[in-house]
Structure formats: structure tokens, C-alpha cells
Short mmCIF file of C-alpha atoms in Angstrom, two decimals:
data_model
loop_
_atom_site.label_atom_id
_atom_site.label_comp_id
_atom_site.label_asym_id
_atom_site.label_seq_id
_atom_site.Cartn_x
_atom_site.Cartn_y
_atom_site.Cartn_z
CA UNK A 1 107.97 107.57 124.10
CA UNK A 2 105.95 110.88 124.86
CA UNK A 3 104.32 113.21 122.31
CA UNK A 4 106.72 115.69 122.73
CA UNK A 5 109.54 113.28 121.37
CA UNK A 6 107.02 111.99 118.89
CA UNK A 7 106.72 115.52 117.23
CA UNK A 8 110.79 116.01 117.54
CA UNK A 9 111.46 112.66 115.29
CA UNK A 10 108.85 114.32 112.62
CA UNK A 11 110.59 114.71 109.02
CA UNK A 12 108.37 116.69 106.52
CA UNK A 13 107.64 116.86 103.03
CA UNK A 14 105.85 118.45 100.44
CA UNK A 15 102.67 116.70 98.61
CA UNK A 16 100.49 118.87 96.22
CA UNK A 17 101.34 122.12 98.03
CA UNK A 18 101.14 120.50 101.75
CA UNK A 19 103.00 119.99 104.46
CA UNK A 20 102.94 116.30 105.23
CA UNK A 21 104.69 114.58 108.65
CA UNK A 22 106.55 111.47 108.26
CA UNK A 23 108.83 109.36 110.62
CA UNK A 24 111.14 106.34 109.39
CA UNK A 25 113.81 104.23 111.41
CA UNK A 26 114.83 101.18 111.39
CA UNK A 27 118.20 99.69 109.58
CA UNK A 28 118.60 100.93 106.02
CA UNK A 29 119.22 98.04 104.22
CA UNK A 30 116.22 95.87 106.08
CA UNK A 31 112.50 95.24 104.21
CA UNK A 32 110.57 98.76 103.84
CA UNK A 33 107.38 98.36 106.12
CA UNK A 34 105.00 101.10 105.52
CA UNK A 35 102.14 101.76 108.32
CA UNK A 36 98.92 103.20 107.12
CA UNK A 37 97.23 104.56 109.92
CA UNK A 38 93.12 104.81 111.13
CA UNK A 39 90.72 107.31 111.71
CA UNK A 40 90.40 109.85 113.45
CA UNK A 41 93.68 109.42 114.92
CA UNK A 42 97.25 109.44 113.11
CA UNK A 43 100.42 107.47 113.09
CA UNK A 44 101.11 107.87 117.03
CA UNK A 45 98.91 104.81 116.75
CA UNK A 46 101.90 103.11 115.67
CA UNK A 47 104.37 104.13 119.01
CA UNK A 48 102.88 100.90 120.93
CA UNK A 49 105.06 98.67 118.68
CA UNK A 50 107.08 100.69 116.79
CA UNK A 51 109.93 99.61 118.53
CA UNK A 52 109.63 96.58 118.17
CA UNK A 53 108.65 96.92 114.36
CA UNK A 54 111.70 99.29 113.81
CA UNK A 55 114.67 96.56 114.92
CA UNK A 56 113.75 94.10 112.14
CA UNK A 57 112.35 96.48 109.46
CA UNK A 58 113.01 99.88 107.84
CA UNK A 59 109.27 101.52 109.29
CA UNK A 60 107.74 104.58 107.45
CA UNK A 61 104.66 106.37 108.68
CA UNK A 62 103.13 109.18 107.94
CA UNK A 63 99.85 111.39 108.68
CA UNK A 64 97.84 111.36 106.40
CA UNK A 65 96.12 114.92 104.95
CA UNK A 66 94.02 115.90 107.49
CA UNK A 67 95.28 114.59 109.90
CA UNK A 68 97.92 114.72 113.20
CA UNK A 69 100.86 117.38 112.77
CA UNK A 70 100.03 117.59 108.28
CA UNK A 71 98.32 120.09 107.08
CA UNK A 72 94.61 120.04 108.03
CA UNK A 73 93.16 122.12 104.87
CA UNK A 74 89.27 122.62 105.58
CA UNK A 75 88.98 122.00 101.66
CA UNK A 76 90.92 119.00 101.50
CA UNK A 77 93.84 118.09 98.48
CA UNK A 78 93.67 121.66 96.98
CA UNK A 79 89.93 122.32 97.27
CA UNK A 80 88.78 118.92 95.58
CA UNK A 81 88.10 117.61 99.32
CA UNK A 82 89.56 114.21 101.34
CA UNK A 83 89.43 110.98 99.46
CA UNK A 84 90.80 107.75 99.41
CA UNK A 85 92.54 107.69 96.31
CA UNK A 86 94.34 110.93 97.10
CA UNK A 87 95.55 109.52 100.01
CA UNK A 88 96.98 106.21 98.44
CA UNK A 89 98.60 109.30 96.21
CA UNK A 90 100.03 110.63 99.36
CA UNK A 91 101.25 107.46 100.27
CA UNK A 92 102.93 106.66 97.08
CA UNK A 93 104.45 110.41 96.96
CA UNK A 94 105.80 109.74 100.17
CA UNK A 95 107.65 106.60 98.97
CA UNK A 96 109.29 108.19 95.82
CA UNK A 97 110.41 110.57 98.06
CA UNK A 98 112.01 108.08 100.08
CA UNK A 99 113.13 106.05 97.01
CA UNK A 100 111.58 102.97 97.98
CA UNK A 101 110.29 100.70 95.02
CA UNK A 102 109.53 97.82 97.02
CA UNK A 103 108.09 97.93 100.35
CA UNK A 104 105.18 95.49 102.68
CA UNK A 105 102.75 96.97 104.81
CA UNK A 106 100.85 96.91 108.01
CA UNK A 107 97.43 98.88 107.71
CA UNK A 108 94.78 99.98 109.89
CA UNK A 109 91.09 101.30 110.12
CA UNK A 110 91.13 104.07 107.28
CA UNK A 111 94.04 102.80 105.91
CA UNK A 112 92.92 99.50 105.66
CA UNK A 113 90.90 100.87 102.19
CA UNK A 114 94.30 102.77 101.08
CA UNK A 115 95.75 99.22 101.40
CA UNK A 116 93.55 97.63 99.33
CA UNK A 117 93.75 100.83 96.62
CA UNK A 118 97.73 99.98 96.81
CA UNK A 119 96.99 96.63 96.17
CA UNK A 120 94.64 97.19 93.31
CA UNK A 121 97.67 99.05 91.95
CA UNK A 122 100.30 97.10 92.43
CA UNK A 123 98.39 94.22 90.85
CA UNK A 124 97.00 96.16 87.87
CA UNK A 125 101.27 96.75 87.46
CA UNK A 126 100.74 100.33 86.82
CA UNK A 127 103.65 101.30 89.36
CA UNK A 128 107.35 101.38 89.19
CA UNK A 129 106.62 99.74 93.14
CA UNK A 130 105.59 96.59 94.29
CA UNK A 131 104.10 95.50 97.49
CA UNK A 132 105.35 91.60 99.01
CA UNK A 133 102.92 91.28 101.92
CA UNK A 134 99.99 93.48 103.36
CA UNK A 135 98.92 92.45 106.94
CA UNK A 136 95.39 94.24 107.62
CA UNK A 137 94.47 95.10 110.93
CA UNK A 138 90.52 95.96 112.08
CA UNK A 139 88.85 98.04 109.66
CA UNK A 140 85.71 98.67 106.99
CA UNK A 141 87.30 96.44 104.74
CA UNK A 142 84.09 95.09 103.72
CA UNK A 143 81.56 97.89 103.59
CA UNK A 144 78.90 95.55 104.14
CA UNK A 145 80.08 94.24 107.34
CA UNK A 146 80.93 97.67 108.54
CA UNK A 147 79.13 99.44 111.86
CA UNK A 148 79.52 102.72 111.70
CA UNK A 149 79.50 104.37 115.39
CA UNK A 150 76.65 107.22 116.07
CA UNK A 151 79.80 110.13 115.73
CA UNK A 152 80.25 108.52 112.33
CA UNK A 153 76.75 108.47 111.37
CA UNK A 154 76.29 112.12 112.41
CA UNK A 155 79.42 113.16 110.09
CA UNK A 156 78.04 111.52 107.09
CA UNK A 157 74.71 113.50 107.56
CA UNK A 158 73.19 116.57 105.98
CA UNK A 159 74.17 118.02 109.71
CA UNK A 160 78.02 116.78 109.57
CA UNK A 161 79.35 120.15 110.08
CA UNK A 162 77.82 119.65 113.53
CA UNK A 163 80.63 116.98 114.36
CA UNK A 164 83.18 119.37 113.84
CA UNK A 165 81.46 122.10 116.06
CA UNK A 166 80.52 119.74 119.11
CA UNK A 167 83.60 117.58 119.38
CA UNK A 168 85.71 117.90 122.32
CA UNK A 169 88.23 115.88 124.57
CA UNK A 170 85.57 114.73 126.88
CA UNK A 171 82.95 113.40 123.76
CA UNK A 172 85.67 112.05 122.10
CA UNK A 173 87.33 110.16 124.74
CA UNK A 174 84.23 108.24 125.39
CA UNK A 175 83.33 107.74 121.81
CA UNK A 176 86.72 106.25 121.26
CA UNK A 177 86.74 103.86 124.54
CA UNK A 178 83.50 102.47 123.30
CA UNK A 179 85.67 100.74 120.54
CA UNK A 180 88.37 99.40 123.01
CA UNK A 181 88.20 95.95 124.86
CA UNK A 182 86.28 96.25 128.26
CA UNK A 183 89.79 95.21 129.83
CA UNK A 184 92.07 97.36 127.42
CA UNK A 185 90.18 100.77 127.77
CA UNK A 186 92.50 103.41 127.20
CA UNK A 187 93.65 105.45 130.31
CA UNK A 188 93.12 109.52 130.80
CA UNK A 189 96.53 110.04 129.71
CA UNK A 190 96.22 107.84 126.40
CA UNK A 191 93.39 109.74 125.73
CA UNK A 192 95.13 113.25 125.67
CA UNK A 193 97.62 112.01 123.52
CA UNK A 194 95.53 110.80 121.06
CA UNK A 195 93.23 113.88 121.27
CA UNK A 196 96.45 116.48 121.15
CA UNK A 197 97.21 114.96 117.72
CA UNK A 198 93.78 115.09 116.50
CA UNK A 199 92.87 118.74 117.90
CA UNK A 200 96.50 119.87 116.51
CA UNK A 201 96.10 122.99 114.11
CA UNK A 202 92.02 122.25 114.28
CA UNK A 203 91.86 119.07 113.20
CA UNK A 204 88.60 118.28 115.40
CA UNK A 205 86.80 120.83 112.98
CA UNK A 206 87.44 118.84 109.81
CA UNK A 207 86.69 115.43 110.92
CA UNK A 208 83.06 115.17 109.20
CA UNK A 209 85.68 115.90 105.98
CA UNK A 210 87.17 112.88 106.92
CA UNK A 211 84.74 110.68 106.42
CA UNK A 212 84.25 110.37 103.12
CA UNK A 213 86.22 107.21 102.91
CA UNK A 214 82.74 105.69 103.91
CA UNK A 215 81.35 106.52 101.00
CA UNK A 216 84.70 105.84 99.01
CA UNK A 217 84.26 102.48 100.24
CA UNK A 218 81.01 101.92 99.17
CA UNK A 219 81.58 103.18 95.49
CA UNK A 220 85.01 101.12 94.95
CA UNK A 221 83.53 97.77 96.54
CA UNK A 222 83.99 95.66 93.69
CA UNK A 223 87.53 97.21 93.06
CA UNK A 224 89.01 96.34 96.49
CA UNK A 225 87.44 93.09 97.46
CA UNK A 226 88.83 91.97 94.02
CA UNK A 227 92.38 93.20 94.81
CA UNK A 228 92.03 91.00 97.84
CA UNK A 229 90.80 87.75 95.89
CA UNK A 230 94.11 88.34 93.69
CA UNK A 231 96.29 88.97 96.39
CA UNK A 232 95.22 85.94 98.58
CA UNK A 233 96.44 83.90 95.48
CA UNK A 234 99.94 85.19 95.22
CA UNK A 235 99.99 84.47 99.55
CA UNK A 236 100.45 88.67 99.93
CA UNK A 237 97.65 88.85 102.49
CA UNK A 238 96.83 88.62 106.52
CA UNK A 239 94.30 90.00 109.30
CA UNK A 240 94.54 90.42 112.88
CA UNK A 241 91.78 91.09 114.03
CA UNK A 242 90.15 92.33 117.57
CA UNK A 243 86.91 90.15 118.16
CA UNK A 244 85.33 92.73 120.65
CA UNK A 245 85.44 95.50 118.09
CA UNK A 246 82.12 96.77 117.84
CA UNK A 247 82.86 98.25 114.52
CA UNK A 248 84.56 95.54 112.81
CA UNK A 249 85.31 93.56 114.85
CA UNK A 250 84.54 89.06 114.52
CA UNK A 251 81.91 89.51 112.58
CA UNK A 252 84.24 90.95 110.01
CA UNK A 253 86.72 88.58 110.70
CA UNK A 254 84.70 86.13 109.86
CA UNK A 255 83.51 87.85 106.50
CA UNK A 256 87.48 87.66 105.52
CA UNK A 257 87.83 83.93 106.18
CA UNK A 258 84.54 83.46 103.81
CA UNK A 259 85.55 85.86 101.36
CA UNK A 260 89.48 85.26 101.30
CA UNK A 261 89.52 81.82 102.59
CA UNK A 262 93.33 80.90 101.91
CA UNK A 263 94.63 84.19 103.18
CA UNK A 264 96.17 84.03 107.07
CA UNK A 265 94.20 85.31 109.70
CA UNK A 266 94.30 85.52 113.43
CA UNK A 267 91.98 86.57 116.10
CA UNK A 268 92.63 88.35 119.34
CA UNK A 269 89.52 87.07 121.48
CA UNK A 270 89.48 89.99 124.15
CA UNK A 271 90.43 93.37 122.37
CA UNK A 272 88.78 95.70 120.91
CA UNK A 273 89.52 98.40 117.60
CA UNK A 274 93.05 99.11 117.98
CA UNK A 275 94.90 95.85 118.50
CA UNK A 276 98.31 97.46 118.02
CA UNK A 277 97.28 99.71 120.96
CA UNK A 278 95.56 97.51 123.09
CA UNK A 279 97.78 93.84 122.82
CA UNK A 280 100.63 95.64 121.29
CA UNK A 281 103.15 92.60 121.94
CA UNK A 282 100.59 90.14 120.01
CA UNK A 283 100.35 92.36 117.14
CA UNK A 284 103.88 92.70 116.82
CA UNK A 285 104.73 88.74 116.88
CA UNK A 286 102.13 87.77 114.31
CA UNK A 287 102.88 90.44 112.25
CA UNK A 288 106.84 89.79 111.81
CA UNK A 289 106.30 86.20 111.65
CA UNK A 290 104.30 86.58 108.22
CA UNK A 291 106.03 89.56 107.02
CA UNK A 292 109.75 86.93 108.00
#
């Protein structure tokens, strides 16, 4: 599938007075899967095995606020700025809209923390939803274990407007190969894709806005990593993980089996930050057989 096809197959809705892009397909009557995608990047992501994904479940994605073809405020959700929690809103908007009141998931990177806000929801029972299984892909999912990369330190700095001003397609396309496998690096092409949906309507000038979700994961610690505690117990829980990750990559792997212990895991030895993009095909089997 090419980007232009991508944006064709784009549905739209309307979430606190912006335009949000979705895409769904799949069989009607099969399981809801909803894919949270990563930062700085959006649900094209997901194209690797959507295919595959889509011919045993009903898939919804969207991009987030902020990010690919939505709306890319420079304020944020109506001036209060980008947060975490106001994306799981997105998220849940997005499934109302779609009627869906039970649904599992497959998240990654930034979405891994709106996973584990869903989570804390659904297990607090405060939602007319509920979640069966959440398969986590690599991400700061424990903000201890988390390395940011130096464009992520910059953003979170006094001098984060800077990131916005100096990114380009040739900074961030070797920023974002540093996270990939040494033998799944992404190709030139790959990279234009995933930089057309992240310049689209500006979007390279807001990415310092982005990254509050560091912080967010910092504050709500205690929050999340107890959602994942509870959720191991009711068997809801998995990671796949990409060992050569330099961001979170076995050494947070191995943080989940001490911290969840009886939740599934499974480690790809020789990728890197996007698993679904660089061993699409592995990603794809594990995942089904726990969401089966």
C-alpha cells in the first residue's frame, strides 16, 4: 500500500472541535482490535501488518492529535496543550463513535502509556467499555527504564522550540534509523513516507509539544505500573519486544518480566524500535495467537 492510498481509506471525525483521521476494516462482526500508535510517527506504522491484522479482526486506528493527517493545533486539545490523558480521551471518543463497547488492543511507543491509561480505566470500571487483551509493543512503559534519544532530550528542554525549528527530512531520517536494527534500517523511501505524515500540515513544528508524554509518564508512574500488576492477574497482558532497541529495548524487556512476571512476553533478538515495521510477519503471528 502507498501513502497516497493510505490518505484515500482516511474516515474523519470530530473530537473537541478537531479533525481527527481514522481507518477501520476488517469483518464486522470479528473482535474490535484497536492500534495505538508511537511517536513521532502515526498509524501508517500499522500498514506493515495491517493486512494481515485486518482478515481475522475488525482493526481501528487513528492519529492521534498532533499528529499524521489530524489536526496539528500548535496549542494542543483547545489551548490546554498535548497530554496523555487527552489522548486516551481521543481514543475512547473515537470508539463511541464507532459504537464499540468491547474491543483488545495492540499498542506502541507513545501509545504504549495511553494503553496503560485505558487499562487503568477499564479496571477502575468507570467505562461503559471493556478491554479483553492488550499486547504492548516497545515503548517507555517503565519511565525508569526509559532512554530518551538526544532529539528527545532537546524537546524536553528550556530550548524545545528549537526541535521544531531545526527538524528536517535529512535529521530526522537519521535520528529515526538510529532506533532500527542494524539489519532492518529503514530504506530512503520508508523514510519519506514516514516523514510526509509527520511534516503534513506542519507537524515537524509541534513535535517538542509532543513530548510531554515524558513527563506524563513520570507523574502517573504509580498509576500505570499498577494497572499492569492488575491486568497480568486477569491474563489481559503481553510484550513483544525488539532487543536492539536502544530506547527500550531488552533492558526493558527484562524490567516487564521482573515487574509483571506471569504476563506473556516475547523477544525479537535482532530488531530494533518498531518491530511491526521491521519483522512485520513475527509481530503479526504472536500477536493473533494471544489475542485467538
Amino acid at each position: 500500500m502507498d501513502t497516497r492510498n493510505w490518505r484515500a481509506r482516511a474516515n474523519y471525525f470530530e473530537f473537541q472541535g478537531h479533525r481527527i483521521a481514522f481507518w477501520t476494516e476488517g469483518p464486522l462482526n470479528a473482535r474490535p482490535l484497536l492500534l495505538v500508535h508511537g511517536f513521532p510517527t502515526c498509524s501508517w506504522d500499522w500498514v506493515p501488518v495491517w493486512e494481515t491484522l485486518t482478515a481475522k479482526h475488525r482493526v481501528i486506528a487513528c492519529d492521534m492529535l498532533g499528529f499524521g493527517l489530524s489536526d496539528k493545533p500548535p496549542k494542543g486539545f483547545n489551548g490546554s496543550g498535548y497530554s496523555i490523558h487527552r489522548q486516551t480521551d481521543l481514543q475512547e471518543a473515537l470508539l463511541v463513535h464507532l459504537g464499540i463497547t468491547g474491543f483488545d488492543a495492540l499498542v506502541h511507543d507513545y501509545g504504549v502509556s495511553v494503553g496503560q491509561e485505558l487499562l487503568a480505566r477499564d479496571i477502575e470500571s468507570t467505562r461503559n467499555w471493556s478491554i479483553g487483551r492488550m499486547v504492548f509493543l516497545n515503548g517507555g512503559i517503565f519511565p525508569d527504564q526509559h532512554r530518551p534519544r538526544p532529539m528527545q532530550k532537546l524537546g524536553i528542554s528550556p530550548f524545545g522550540f528549537l526541535l521544531g525549528l531545526l527538524m528536517n527530512r535529512k535529521g530526522f531520517g537519521k535520528s529515526f534509523s538510529e532506533v532500527f536494527g542494524p539489519d532492518t534500517q529503514p530504506t530512503e523511501q520508508e523514510l519519506d513516507e514516514f516523514w510526509e505524515f509527520i511534516s503534513h500540515n506542519g507537524g515537524n513544528r509541534i513535535t517538542h509539544k509532543l513530548l510531554h508524554y515524558i513527563a506524563d509518564r513520570v507523574e502517573h508512574k504509580a498509576r500505570w505500573e499498577s494497572a499492569l500488576v492488575a491486568a497480568q492477574n486477569m491474563e489481559m497482558i503481553g510484550l513483544i519486544n525488539g532487543a536492539l532497541d536502544p530506547v527500550s529495548g531488552k533492558h526493558a524487556y527484562d524490567k516487564w518480566r521482573e515487574v509483571v512476571p506471569h504476563a506473556r512476553h516475547h523477544l525479537i533478538s535482532d530488531v530494533g524500535h518498531y518491530p511491526q515495521v521491521e519483522a512485520p510477519e513475527e509481530v503479526a503471528r504472536v500477536a493473533l495467537e494471544w489475542l485467538a
